[in-house]
mmCIF file of C-alpha atoms in Angstrom:
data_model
loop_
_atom_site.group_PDB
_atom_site.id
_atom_site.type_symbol
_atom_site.label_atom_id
_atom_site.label_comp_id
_atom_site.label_asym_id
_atom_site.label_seq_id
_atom_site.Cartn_x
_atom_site.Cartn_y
_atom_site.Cartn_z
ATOM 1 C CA UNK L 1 10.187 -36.091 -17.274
ATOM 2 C CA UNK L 2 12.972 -34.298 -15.909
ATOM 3 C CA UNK L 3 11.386 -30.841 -17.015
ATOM 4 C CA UNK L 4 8.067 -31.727 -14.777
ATOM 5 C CA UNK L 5 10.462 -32.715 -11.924
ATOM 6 C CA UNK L 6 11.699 -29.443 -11.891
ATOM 7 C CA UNK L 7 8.477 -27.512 -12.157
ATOM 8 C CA UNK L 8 7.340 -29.900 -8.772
ATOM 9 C CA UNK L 9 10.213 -28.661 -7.292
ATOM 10 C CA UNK L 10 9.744 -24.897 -7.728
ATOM 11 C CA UNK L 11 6.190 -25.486 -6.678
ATOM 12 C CA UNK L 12 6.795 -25.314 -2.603
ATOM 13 C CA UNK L 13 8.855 -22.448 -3.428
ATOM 14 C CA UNK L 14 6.337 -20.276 -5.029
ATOM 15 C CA UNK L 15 3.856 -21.329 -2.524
ATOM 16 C CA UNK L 16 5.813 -19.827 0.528
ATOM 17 C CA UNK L 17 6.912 -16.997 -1.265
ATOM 18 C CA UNK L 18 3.484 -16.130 -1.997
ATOM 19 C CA UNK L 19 2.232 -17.262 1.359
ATOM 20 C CA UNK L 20 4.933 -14.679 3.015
ATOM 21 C CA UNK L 21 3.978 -11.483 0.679
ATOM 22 C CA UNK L 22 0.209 -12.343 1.639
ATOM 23 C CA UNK L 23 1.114 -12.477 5.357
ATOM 24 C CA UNK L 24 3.064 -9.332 5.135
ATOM 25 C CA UNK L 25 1.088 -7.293 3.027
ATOM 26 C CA UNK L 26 2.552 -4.962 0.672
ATOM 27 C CA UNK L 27 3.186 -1.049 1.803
ATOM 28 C CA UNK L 28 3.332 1.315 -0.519
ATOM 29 C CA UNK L 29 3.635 4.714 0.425
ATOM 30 C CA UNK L 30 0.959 7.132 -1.258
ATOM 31 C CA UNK L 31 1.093 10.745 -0.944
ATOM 32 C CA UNK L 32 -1.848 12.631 0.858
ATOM 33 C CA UNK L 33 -4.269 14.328 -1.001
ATOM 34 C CA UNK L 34 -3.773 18.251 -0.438
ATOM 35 C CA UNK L 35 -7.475 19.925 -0.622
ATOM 36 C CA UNK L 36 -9.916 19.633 2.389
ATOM 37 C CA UNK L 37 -13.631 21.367 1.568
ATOM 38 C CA UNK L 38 -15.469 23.237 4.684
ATOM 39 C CA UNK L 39 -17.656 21.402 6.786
ATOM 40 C CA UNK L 40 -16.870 17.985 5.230
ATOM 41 C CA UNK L 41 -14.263 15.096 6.905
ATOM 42 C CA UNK L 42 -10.952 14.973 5.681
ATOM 43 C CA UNK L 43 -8.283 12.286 6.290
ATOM 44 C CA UNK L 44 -4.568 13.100 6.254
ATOM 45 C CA UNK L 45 -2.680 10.327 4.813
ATOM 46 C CA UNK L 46 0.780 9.389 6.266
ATOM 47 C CA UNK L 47 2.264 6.214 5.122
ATOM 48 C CA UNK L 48 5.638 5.199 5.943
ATOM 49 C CA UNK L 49 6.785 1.481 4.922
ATOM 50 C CA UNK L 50 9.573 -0.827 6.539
ATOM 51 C CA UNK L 51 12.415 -0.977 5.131
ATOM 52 C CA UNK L 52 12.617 -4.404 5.807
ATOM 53 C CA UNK L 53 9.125 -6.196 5.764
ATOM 54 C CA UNK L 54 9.788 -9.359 7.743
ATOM 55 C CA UNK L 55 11.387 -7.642 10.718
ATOM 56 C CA UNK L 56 8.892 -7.211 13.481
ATOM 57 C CA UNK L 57 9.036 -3.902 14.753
ATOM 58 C CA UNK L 58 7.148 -1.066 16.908
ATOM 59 C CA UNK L 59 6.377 2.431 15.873
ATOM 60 C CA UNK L 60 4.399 5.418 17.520
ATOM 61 C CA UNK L 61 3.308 8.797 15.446
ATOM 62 C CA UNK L 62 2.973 12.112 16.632
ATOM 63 C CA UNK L 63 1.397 14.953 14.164
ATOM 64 C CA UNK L 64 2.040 18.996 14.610
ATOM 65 C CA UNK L 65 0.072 21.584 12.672
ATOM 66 C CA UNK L 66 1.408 24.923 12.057
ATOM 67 C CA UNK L 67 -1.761 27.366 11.189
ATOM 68 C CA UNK L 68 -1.608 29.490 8.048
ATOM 69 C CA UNK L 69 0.134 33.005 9.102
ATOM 70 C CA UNK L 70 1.660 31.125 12.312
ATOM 71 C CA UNK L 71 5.479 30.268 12.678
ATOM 72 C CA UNK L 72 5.820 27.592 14.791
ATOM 73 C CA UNK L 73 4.435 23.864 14.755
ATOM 74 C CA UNK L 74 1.907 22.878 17.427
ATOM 75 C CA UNK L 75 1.637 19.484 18.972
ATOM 76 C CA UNK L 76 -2.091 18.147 18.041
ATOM 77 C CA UNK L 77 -2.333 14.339 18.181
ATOM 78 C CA UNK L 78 -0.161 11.414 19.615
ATOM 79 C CA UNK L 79 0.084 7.587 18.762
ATOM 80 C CA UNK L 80 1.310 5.145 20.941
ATOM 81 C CA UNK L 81 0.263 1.121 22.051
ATOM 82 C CA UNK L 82 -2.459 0.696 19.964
ATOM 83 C CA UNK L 83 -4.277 4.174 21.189
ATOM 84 C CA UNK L 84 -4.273 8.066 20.354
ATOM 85 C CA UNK L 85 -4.636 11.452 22.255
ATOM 86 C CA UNK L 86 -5.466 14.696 21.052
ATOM 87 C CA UNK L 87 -3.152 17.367 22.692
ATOM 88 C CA UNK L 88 -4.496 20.438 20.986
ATOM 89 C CA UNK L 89 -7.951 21.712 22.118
ATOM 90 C CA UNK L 90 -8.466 23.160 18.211
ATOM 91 C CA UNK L 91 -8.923 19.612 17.499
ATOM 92 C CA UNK L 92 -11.164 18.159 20.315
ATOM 93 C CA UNK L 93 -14.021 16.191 18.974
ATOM 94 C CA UNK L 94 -12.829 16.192 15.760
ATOM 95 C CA UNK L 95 -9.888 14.062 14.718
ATOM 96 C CA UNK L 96 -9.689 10.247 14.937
ATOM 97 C CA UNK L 97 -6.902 7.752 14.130
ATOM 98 C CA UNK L 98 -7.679 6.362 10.282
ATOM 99 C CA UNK L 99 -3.867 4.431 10.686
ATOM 100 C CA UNK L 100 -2.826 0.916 11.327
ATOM 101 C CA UNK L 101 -5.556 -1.137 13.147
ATOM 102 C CA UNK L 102 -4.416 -3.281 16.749
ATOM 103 C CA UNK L 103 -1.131 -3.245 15.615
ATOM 104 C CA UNK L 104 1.887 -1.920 17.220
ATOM 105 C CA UNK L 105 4.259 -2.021 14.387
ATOM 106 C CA UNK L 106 2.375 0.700 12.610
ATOM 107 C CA UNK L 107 3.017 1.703 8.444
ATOM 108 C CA UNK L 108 0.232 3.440 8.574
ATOM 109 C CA UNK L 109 -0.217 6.679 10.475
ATOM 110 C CA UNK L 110 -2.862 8.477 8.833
ATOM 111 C CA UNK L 111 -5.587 10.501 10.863
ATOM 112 C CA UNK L 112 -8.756 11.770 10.020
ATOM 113 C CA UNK L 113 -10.588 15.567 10.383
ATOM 114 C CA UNK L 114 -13.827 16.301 11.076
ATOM 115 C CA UNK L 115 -15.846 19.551 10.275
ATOM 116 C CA UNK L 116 -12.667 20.868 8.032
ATOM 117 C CA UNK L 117 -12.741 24.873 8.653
ATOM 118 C CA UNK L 118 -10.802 27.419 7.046
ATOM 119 C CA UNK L 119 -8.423 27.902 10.349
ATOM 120 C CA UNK L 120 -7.778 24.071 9.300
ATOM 121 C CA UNK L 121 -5.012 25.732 6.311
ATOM 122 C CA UNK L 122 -1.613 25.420 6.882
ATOM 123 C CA UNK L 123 1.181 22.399 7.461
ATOM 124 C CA UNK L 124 0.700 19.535 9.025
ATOM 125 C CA UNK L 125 3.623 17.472 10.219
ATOM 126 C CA UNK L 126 3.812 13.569 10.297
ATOM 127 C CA UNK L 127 6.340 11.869 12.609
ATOM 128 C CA UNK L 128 7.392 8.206 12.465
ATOM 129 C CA UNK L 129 9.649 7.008 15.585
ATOM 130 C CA UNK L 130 10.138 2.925 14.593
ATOM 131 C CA UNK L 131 12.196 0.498 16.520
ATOM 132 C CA UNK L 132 13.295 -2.529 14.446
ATOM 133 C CA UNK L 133 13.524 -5.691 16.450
ATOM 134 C CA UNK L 134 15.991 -8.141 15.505
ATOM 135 C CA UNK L 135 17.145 -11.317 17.088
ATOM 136 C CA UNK L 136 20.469 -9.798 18.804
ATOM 137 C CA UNK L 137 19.637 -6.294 18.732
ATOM 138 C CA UNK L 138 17.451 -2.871 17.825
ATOM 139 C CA UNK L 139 17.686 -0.387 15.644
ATOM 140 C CA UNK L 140 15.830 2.637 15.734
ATOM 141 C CA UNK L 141 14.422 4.885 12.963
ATOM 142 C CA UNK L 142 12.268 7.721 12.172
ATOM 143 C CA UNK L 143 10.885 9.553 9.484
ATOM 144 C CA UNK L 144 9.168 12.629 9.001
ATOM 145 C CA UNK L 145 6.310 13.794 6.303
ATOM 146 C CA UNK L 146 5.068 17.634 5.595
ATOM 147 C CA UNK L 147 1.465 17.789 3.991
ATOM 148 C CA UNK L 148 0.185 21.447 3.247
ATOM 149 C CA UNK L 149 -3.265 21.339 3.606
ATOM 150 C CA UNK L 150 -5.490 24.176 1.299
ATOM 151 C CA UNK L 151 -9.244 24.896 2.590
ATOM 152 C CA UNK L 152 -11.924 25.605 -0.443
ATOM 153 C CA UNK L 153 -15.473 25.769 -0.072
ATOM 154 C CA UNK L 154 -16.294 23.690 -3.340
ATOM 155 C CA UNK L 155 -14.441 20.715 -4.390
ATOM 156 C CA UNK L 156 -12.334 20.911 -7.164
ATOM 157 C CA UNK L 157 -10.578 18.311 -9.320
ATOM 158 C CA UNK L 158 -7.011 18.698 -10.694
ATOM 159 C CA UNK L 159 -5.471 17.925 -13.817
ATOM 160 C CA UNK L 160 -3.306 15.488 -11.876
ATOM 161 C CA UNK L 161 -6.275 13.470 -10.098
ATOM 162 C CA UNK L 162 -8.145 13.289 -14.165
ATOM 163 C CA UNK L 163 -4.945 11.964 -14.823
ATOM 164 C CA UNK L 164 -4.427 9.588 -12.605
ATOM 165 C CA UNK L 165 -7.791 8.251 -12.554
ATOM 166 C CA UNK L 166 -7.313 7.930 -16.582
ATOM 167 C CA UNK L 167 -3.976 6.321 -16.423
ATOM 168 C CA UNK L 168 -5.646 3.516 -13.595
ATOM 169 C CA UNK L 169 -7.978 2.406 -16.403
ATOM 170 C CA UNK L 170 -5.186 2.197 -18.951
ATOM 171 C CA UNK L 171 -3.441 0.026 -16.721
ATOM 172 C CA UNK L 172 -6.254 -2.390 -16.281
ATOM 173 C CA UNK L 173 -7.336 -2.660 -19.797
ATOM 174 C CA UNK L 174 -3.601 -3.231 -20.450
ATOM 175 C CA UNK L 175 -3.510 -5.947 -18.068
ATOM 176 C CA UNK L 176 -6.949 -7.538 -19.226
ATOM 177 C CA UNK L 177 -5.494 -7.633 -22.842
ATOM 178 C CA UNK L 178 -2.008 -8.788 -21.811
ATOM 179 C CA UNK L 179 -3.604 -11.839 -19.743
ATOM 180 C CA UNK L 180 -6.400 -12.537 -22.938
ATOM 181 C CA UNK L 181 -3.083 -13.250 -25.346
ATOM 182 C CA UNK L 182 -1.742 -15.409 -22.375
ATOM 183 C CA UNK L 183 -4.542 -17.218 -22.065
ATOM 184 C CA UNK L 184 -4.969 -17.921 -25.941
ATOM 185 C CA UNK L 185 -1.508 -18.593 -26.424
ATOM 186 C CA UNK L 186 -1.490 -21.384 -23.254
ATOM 187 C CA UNK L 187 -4.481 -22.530 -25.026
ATOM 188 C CA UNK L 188 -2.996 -23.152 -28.907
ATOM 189 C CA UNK L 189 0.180 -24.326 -26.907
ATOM 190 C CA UNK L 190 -2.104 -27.203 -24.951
ATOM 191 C CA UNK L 191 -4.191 -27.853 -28.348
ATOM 192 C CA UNK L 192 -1.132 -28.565 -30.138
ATOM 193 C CA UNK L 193 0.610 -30.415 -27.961
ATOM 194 C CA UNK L 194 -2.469 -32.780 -27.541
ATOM 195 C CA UNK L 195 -2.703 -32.735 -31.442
ATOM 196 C CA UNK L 196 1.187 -34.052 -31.641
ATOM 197 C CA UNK L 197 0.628 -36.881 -28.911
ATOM 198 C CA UNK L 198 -2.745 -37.940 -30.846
ATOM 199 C CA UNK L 199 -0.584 -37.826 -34.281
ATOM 200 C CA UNK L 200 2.099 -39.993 -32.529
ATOM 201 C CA UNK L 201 0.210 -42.263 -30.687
ATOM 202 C CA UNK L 202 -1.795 -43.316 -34.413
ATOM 203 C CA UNK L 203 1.494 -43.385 -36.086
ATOM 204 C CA UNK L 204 2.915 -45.788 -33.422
ATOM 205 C CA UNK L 205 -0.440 -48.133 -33.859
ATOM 206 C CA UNK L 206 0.044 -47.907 -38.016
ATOM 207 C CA UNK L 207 3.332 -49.241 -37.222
ATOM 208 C CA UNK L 208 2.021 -52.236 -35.236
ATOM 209 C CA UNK L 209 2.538 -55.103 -36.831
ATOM 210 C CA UNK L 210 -0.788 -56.872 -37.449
ATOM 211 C CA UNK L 211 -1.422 -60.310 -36.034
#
């Protein structure tokens, strides 16, 4: 009895701690991918998580793109309030914000190309300005990401993609297997334990004393 008390005790528990990581959301920052093919959309990925989750916060992202054979970064697209510019005319027409949706405290600052050409090579420049907001005080932050971006005209796929992608399935299979021995050791666990009450409960009527 005391054992089942103390599993309806840690039941609230895991119910708000679940309820807060479900609220939240989980961040995980993924690299971008690196090879955009002509005349097809591309979306340069630029995640950069909170330190700390629960703290509301406020964040705006800027991108630069320095051109293969160029030397200096150029200002091309601005985040700020829920709403983008594009400050370069290279990119009129063709880039869009793929980031954080009507949200202010943005994690996610990707943006998206379209009509990749070749003069679309070179290093692009992520910039995270964040302003954590807590009760007494702020506290600002930034971060910055580089992403050097390689024009082909055929898609190709990398030993490290054929990998990954191989690697995902392991995982699940792994998982599928790990949760089938849960489930059938749960199972013989429940089956004998109903087997032992059964056995006790006819041992305590054989040991009735018949009227």
């Amino acid at each position: 009895m005391k054992m089942s008390a103390l599993r309806l005790l840690w039941v609230p528990v895991l119910l708000n701690l679940t309820h807060a990581w479900l609220c939240h959301g989980a961040c995980v920052e993924v690299d971008s991918d690196t090879e955009a093919v002509i005349g097809k959309g591309f979306k340069l990925g630029c995640i950069s998580c909170k330190k700390r989750g629960e703290v509301p916060a406020f964040a705006t992202v800027d991108w630069w793109f320095m051109a293969k054979g160029e030397s200096e970064f150029a200002h091309i697209y601005s985040y700020a309030n829920i709403s983008g510019y594009i400050t370069d005319d290279r990119f009129d027409d063709r880039l869009a914000w793929n980031g954080s949706k009507k949200t202010n405290d943005v994690q996610d600052g990707s943006i998206f190309i379209l009509n990749i050409t070749f003069n679309d090579t070179g290093i692009y420049r992520c910039f995270f300005d964040r302003t954590l907001v807590f009760p007494n005080y702020k506290y600002r932050t930034s971060s910055t990401k580089f992403i050097n971006i390689n024009v082909v005209g055929k898609a190709t796929r990398g030993m490290a993609s054929i990998f990954s992608e191989i690697m995902m399935y392991v995982s699940i299979i792994v998982l599928q297997l790990w949760l089938l021995v849960e489930m059938v050791y749960c199972y013989r666990k429940i089956a004998a334990a109903g087997e032992g009450a059964l056995k006790d409960s006819q041992s305590k009527k054989s040991l009735k004393p018949k009227a």
